[in-house]
Short mmCIF file of C-alpha atoms and ligand atoms in Angstrom, two decimals:
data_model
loop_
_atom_site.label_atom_id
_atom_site.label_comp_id
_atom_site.label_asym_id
_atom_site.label_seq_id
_atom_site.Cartn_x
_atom_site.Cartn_y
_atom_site.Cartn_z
CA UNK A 1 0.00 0.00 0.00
CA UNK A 2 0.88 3.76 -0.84
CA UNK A 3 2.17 5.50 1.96
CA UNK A 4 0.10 8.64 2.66
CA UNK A 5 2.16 11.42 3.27
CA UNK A 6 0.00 14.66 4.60
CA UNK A 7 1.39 17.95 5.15
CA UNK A 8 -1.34 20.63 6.46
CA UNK A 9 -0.97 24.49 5.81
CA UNK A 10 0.68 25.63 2.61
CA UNK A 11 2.55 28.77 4.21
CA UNK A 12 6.16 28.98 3.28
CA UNK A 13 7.24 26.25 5.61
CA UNK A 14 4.04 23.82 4.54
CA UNK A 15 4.85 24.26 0.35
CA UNK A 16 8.05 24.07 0.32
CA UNK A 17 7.91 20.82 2.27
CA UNK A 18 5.23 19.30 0.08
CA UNK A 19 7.00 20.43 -3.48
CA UNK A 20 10.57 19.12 -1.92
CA UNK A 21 9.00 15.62 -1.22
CA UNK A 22 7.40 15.26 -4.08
CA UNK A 23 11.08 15.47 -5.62
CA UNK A 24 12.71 13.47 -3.27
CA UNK A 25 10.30 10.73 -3.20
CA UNK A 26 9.91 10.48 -7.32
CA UNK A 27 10.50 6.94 -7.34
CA UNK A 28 8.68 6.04 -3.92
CA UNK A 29 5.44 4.41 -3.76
CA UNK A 30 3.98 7.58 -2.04
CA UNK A 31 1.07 9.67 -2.27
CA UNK A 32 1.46 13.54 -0.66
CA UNK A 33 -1.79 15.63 0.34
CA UNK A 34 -1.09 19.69 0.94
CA UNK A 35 -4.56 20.78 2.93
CA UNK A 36 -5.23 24.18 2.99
CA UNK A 37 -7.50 26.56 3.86
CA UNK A 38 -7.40 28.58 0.72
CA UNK A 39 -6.11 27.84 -2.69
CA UNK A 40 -4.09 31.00 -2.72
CA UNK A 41 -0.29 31.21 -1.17
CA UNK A 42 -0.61 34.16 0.79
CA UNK A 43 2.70 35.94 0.97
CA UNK A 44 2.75 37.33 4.90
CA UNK A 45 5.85 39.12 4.45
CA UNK A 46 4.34 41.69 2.15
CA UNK A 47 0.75 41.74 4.49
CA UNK A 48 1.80 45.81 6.13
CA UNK A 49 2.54 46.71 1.94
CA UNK A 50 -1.28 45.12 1.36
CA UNK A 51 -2.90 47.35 4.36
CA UNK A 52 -0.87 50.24 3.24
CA UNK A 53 -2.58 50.28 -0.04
CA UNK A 54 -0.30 49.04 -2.29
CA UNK A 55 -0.68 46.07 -4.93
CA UNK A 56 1.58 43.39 -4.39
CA UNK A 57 2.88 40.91 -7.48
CA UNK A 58 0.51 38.54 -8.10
CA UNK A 59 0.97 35.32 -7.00
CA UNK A 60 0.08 32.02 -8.97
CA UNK A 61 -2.38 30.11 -7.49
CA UNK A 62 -1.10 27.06 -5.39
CA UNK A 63 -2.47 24.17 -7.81
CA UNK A 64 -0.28 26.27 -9.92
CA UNK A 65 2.61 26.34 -7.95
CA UNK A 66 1.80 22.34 -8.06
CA UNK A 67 1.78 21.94 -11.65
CA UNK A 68 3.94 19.55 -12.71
CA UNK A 69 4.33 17.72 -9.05
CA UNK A 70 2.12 15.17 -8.20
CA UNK A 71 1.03 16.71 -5.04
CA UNK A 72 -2.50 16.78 -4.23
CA UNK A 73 -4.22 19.83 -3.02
CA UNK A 74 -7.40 20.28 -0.39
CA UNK A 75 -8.07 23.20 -0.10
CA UNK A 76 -10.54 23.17 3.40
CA UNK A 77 -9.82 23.88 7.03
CA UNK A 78 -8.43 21.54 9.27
CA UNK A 79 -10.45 21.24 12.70
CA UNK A 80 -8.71 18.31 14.62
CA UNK A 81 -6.33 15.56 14.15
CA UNK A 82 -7.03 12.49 15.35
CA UNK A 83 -3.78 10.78 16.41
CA UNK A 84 -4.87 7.31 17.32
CA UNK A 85 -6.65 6.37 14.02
CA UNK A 86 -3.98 9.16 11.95
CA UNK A 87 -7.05 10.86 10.53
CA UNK A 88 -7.22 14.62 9.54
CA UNK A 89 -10.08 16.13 9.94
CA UNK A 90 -11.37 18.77 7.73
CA UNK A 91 -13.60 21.08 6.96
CA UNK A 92 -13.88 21.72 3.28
CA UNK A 93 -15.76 25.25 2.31
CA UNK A 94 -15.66 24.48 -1.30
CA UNK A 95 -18.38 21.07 -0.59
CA UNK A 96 -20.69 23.36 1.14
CA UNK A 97 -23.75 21.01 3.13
CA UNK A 98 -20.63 18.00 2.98
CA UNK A 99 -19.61 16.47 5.48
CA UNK A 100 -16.12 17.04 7.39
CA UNK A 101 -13.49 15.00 5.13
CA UNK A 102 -11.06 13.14 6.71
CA UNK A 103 -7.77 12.31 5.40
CA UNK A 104 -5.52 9.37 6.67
CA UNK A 105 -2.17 9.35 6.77
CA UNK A 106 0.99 7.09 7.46
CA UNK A 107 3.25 10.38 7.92
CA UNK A 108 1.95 13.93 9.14
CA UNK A 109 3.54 17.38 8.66
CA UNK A 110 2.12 20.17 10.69
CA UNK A 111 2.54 23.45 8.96
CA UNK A 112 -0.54 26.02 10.11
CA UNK A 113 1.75 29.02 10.70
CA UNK A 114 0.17 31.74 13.23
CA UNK A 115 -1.92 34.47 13.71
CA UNK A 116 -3.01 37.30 15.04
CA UNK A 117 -2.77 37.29 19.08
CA UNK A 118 -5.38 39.67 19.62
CA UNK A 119 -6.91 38.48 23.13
CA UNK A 120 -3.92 39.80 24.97
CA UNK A 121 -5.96 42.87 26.52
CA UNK A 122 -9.42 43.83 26.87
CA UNK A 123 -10.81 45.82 24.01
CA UNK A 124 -8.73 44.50 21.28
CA UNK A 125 -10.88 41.59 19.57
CA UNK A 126 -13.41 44.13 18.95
CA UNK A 127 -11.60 47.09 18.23
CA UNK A 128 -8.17 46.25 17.00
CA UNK A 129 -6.83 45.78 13.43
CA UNK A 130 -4.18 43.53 12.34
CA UNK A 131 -2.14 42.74 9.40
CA UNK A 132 -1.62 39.20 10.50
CA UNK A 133 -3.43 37.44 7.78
CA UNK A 134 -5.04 38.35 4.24
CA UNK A 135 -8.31 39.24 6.15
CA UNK A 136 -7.24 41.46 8.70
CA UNK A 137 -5.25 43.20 6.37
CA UNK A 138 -7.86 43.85 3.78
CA UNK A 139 -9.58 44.81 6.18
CA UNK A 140 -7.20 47.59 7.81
CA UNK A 141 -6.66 48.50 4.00
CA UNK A 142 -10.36 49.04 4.10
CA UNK A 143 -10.01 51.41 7.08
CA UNK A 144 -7.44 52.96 6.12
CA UNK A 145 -8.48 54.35 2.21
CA UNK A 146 -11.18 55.42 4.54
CA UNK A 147 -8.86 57.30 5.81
CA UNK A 148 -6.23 58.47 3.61
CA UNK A 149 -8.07 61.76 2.08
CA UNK A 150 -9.57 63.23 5.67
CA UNK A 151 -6.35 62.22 7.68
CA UNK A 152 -6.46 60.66 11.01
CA UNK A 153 -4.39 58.60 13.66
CA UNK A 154 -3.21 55.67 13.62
CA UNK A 155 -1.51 53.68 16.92
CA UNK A 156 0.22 50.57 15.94
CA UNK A 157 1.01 48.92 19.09
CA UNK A 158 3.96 46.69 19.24
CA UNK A 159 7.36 47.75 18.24
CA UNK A 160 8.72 44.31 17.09
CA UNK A 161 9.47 44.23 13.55
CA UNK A 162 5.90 43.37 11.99
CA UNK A 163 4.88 46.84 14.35
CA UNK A 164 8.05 48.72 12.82
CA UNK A 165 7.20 48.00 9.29
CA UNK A 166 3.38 48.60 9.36
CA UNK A 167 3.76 51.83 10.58
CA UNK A 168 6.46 52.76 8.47
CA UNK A 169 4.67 51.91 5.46
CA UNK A 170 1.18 53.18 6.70
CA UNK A 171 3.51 57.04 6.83
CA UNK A 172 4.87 56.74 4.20
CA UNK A 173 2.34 55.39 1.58
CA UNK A 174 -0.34 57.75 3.42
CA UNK A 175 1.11 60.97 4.29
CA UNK A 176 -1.79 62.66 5.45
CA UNK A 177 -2.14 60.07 8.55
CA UNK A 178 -0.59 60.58 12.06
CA UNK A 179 1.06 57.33 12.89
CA UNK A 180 1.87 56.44 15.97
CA UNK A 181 4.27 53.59 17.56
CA UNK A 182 3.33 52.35 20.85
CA UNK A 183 6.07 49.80 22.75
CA UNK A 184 6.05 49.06 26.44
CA UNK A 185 9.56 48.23 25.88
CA UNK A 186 11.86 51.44 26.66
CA UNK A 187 13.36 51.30 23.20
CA UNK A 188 12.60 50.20 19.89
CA UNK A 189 15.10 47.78 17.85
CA UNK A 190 16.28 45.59 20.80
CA UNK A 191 18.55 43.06 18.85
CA UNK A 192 19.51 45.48 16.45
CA UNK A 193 22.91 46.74 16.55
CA UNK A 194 23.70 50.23 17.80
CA UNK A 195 24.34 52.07 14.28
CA UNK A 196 21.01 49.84 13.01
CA UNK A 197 19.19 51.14 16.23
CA UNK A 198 19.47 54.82 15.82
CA UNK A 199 18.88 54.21 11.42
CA UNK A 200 15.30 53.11 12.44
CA UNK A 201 14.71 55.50 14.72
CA UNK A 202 16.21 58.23 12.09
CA UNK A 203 13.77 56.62 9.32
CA UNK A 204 10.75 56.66 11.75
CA UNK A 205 10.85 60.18 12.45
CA UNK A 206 11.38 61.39 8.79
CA UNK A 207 8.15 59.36 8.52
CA UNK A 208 6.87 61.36 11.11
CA UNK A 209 6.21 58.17 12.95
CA UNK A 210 6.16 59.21 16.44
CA UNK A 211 7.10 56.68 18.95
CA UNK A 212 6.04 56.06 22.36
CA UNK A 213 8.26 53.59 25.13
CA UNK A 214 7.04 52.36 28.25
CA UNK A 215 3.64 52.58 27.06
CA UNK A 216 1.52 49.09 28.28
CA UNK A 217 -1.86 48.71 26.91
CA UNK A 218 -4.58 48.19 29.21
CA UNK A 219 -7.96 48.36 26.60
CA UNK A 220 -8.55 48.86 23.37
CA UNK A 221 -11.31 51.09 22.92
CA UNK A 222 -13.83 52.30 19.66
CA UNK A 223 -11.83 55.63 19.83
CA UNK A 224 -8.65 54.92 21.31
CA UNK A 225 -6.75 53.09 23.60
CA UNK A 226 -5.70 53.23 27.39
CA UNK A 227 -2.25 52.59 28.68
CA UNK A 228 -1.33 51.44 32.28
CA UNK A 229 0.14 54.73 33.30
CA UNK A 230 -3.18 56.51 32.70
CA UNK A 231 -2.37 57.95 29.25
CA UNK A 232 -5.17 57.63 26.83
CA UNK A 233 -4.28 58.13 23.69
CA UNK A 234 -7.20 58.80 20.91
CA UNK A 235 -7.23 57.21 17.59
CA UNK A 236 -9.41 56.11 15.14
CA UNK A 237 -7.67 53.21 13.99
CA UNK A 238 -5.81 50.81 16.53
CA UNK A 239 -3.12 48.17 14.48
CA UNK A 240 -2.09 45.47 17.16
CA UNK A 241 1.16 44.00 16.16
CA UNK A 242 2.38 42.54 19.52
CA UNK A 243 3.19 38.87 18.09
CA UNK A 244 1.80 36.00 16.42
CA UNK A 245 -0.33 33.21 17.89
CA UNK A 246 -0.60 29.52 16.78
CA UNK A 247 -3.68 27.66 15.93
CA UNK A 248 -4.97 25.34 19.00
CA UNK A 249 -5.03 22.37 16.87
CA UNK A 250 -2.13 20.76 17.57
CA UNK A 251 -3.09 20.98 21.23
CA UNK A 252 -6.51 20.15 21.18
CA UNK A 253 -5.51 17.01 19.53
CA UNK A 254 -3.47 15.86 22.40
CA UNK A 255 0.25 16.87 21.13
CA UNK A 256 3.07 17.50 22.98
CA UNK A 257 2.93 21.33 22.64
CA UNK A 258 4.89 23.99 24.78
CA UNK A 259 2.62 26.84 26.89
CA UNK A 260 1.98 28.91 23.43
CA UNK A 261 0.93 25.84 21.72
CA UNK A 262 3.70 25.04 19.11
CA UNK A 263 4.33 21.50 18.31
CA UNK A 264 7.14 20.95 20.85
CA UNK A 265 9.78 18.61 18.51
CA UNK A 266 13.14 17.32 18.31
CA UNK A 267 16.19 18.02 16.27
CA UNK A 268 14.74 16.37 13.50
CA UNK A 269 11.64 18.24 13.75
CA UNK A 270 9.62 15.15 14.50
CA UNK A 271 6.79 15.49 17.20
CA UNK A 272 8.47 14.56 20.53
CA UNK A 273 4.74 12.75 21.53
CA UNK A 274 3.89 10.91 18.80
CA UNK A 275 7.09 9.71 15.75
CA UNK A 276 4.75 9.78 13.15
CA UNK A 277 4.27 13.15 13.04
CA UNK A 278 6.62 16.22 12.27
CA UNK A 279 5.95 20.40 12.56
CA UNK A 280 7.68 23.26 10.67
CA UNK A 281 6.69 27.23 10.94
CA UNK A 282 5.90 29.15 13.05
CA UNK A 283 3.78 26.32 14.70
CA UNK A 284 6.58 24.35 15.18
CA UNK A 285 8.80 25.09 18.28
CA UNK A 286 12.16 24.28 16.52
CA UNK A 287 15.63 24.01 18.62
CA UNK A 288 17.57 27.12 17.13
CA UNK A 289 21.64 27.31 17.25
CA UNK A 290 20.83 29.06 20.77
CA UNK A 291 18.90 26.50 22.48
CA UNK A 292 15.86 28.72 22.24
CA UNK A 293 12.59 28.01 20.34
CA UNK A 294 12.68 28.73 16.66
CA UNK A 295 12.07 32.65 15.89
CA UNK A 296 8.62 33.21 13.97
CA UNK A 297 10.02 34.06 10.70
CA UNK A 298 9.97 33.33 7.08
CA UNK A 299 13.82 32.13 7.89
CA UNK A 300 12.87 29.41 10.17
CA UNK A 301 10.03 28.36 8.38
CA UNK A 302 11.69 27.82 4.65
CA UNK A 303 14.97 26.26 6.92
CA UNK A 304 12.28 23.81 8.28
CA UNK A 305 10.16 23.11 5.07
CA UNK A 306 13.31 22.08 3.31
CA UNK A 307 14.44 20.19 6.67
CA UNK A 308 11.52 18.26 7.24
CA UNK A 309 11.40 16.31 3.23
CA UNK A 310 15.18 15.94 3.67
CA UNK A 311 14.30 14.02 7.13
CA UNK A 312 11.53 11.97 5.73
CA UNK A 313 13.15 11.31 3.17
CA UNK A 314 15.73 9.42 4.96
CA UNK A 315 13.66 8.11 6.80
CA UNK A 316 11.76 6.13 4.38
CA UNK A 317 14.96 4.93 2.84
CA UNK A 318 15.88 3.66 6.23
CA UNK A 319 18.78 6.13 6.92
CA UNK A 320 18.89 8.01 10.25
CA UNK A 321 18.74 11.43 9.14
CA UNK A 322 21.02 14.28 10.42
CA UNK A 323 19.21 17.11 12.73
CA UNK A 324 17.65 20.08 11.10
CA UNK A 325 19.80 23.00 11.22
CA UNK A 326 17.60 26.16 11.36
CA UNK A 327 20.60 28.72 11.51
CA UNK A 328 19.77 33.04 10.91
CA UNK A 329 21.99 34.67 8.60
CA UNK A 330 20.04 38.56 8.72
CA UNK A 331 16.83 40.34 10.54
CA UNK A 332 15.26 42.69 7.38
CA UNK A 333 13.56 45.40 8.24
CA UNK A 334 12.08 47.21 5.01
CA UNK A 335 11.11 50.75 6.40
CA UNK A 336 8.31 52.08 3.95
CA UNK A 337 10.05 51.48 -0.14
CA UNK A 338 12.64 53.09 -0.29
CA UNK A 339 14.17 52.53 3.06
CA UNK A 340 15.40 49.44 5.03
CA UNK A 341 17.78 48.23 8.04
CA UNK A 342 19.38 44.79 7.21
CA UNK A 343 21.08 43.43 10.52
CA UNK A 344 23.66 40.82 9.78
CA UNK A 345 23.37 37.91 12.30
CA UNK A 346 24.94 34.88 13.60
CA UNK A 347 23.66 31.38 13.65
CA UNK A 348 22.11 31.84 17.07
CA UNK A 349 20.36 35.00 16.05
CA UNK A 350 22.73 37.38 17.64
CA UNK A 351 23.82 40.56 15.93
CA UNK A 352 26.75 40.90 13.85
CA UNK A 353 29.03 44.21 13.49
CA UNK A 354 27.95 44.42 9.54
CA UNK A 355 24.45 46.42 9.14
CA UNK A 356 23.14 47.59 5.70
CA UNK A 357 20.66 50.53 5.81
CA UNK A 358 18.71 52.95 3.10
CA UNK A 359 18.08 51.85 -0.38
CA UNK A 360 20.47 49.34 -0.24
CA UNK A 361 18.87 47.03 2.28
CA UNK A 362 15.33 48.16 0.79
CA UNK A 363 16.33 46.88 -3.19
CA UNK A 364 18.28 43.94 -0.88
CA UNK A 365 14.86 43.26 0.78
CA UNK A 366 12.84 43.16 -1.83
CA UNK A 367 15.09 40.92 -3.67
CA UNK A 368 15.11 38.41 -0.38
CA UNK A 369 10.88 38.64 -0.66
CA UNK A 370 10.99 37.82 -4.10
CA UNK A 371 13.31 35.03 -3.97
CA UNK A 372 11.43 32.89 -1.78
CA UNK A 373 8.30 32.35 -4.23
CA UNK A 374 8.64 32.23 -7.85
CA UNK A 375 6.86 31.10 -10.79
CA UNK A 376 5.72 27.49 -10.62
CA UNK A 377 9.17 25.10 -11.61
CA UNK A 378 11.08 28.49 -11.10
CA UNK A 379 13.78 27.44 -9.20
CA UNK A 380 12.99 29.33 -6.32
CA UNK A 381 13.53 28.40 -2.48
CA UNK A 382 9.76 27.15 -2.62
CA UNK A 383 10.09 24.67 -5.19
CA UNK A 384 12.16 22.84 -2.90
C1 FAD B 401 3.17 41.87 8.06
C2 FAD B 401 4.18 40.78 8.30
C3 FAD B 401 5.50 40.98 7.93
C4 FAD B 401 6.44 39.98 8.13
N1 FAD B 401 7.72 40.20 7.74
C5 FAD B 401 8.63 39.23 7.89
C6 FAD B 401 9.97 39.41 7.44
O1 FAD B 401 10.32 40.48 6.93
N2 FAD B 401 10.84 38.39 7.58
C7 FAD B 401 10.47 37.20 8.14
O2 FAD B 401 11.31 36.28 8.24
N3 FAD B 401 9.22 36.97 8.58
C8 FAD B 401 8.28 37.95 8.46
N4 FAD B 401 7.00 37.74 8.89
C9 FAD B 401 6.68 36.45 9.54
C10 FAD B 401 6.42 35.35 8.49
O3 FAD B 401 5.44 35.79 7.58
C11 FAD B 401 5.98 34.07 9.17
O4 FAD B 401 6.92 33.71 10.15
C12 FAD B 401 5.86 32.97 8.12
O5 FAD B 401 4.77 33.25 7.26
C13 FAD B 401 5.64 31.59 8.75
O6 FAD B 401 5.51 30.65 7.74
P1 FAD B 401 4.62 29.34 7.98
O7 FAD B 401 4.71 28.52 6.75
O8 FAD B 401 4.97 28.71 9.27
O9 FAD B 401 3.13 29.87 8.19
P2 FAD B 401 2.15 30.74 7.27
O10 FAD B 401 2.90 31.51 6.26
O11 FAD B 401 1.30 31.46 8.26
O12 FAD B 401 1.29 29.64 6.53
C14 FAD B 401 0.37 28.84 7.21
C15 FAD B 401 -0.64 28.28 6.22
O13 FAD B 401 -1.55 27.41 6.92
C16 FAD B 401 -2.86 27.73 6.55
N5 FAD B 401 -3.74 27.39 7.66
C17 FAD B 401 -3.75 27.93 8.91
N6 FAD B 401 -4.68 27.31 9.67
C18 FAD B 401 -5.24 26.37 8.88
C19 FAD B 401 -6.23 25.37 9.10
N7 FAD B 401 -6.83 25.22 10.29
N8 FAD B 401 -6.56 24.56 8.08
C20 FAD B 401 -5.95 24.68 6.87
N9 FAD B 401 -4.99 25.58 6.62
C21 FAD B 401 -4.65 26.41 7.61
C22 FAD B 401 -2.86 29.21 6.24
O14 FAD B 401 -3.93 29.54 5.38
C23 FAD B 401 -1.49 29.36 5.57
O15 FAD B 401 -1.58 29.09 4.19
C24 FAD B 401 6.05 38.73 8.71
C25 FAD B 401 4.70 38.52 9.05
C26 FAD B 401 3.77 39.53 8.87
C27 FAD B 401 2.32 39.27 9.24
#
């Protein structure tokens, strides 16, 4: 019998994966499922550029990123996984009135990425924005050409880099905006080296982003937003960019996850409760060169992807593979178009000396964004 090789979310970690096994496994008796909730490959790295108002390249859809492999696509949501009989289930909004479908497998790859974590105060489900996912971001872009022609504030809150970017590119692409940058850190750019540091905070006040430290969030409101220090600060539109959060899935099925609710997993990015299964992506809590969970990035998840086929690979060939190495070689920050910090790192994540900053690390930027999805048998880092 065929053995049934799943992978679930088709995010940067989830297609490379699937296109990269269907290479390695040519001449395997196998048959590999991608399930995902949408047929579209939605390119997160560009999601602030797609609230900001600008078009992004168009993207080919993923059956045709899967032309020419022999990879079969769901496209549905994925509600549970049952570990004991190795069923997926899932929800499939193209069979509207159909029941759930459930997919077996023989070997599992977990690749649902993150969201949004808008729960984290009072207020914010019902009154934030985010540029998390396609949705939120339309949606913001929604809000926003509202917006652009009467002016307004914006507060993104969260100075991390999704935070950084948003609000540079909501300045810059709509000038008549006030943007504002809430942290309750006491700087922005921790991690970044000192030259790096004081570029970004150069860039955000040509901007005429105006940043705010020690501010804590205690509600989100309609019209603004309260901090713990009894500053309210008014706005009509409220970004919240203060990290990602998983899906529950992997929990609710009964997986070894850590307190966030990544796929806790070994070197070889194999599920440290049950063998049979493996996770990449941001829902995947990797072991980086540090020791410390994987960093939610586009980084981690491609070094994963391309990990977890090589691993399986092996596996199936009856080799004991080598561990996964998910290594950083640069945090890029693109600050509006024309602008960008590119902070050279080591393995573990930890600053080098060597930063890159202005147009340089924006055109170096956008050719890293590129690079990572290309045309269908392009040669990119996606088709494995
Ligand atoms: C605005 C923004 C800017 C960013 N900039 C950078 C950057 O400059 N550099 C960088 O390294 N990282 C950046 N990131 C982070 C990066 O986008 C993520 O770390 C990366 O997308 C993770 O890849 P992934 O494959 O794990 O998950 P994702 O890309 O999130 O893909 C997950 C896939 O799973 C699907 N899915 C989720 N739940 C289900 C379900 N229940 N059933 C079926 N399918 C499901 C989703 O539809 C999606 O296709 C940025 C993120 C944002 C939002």
């Amino acid at each position: 019998m065929s053995h049934r090789l799943v992978v679930v979310g088709a995010g940067y970690a989830g297609l490379l994966a699937a296109k990269r096994l269907d290479r390695l496994l040519r001449r395997h008796d196998v048959i590999i499922t991608l399930v995902n909730a949408s047929d579209r490959f939605v390119e997160r790295v560009r999601l602030h550029q797609l609230a900001a108002g600008q078009r992004s390249p168009g993207r080919p859809s993923l059956r045709r990123q899967l032309d020419g492999t022999s990879v079969r696509l769901v496209v549905g949501r994925v509600t549970a996984i049952d570990a004991a009989s190795r069923t997926v289930a899932v929800d499939a909004p193209q069979a509207v009135g159909a029941p759930p479908a459930s997919i077996g497998y023989d070997t599992l790859v977990y690749a649902l990425g993150s969201g949004a974590r808008l729960d984290d105060v009072p207020g914010a489900p019902a009154h934030a924005y985010a540029v998390a996912d396609i949705e939120q971001a339309t949606r913001l872009r929604g809000r926003i050409s509202q917006k652009t022609t009467s002016g307004g504030t914006v507060v993104v809150v969260g100075a991390g880099l999704t935070g950084v970017e948003t609000a540079a590119e909501l300045a810059e692409s709509c000038p008549r905006l006030r943007v504002r940058l809430l942290t309750g850190a006491d700087d922005v750019g921790s991690g970044l080296m000192p030259r790096a540091r004081s570029h970004l905070r150069y860039a955000l006040d040509r901007l005429g982003v105006s940043v705010h430290t020690k501010a804590v969030v205690t509600e989100v409101r309609e019209d603004g937003l309260d901090t713990c220090d009894g500053v309210p600060f008014a706005a009509e539109t409220v970004v919240w960019t203060t990290g990602f959060r998983v899906p529950e899935v992997a929990r609710a099925s009964g997986f070894a996850t850590d307190e966030d609710g990544r796929m806790l997993v070994d070197a070889t990015l194999r599920s440290v409760s049950h063998p049979e299964v493996y996770a990449v992506g941001d829902a995947a809590a990797g072991i980086s060169p540090s020791g410390a969970p994987s960093r939610m990035s586009c980084q981690s998840a491609l070094a994963m992807g391309r990990g977890v086929a090589d691993v399986i690979a092996a596996r199936l060939a009856g080799a004991e593979p080598a561990p996964v190495r998910i290594g950083y070689v640069f945090t890029n920050i693109s600050l509006g178009r024309r602008d960008g910090i590119i902070q050279f790192t080591h393995a573990d994540d930890s600053p080098r000396r060597f930063v890159l900053t202005g147009r340089a690390a924006a055109v170096f930027k956008e050719a890293v964004v590129r690079s990572t999805v290309r045309k269908p048998r392009g040669g990119s880092v996606c088709s494995g």
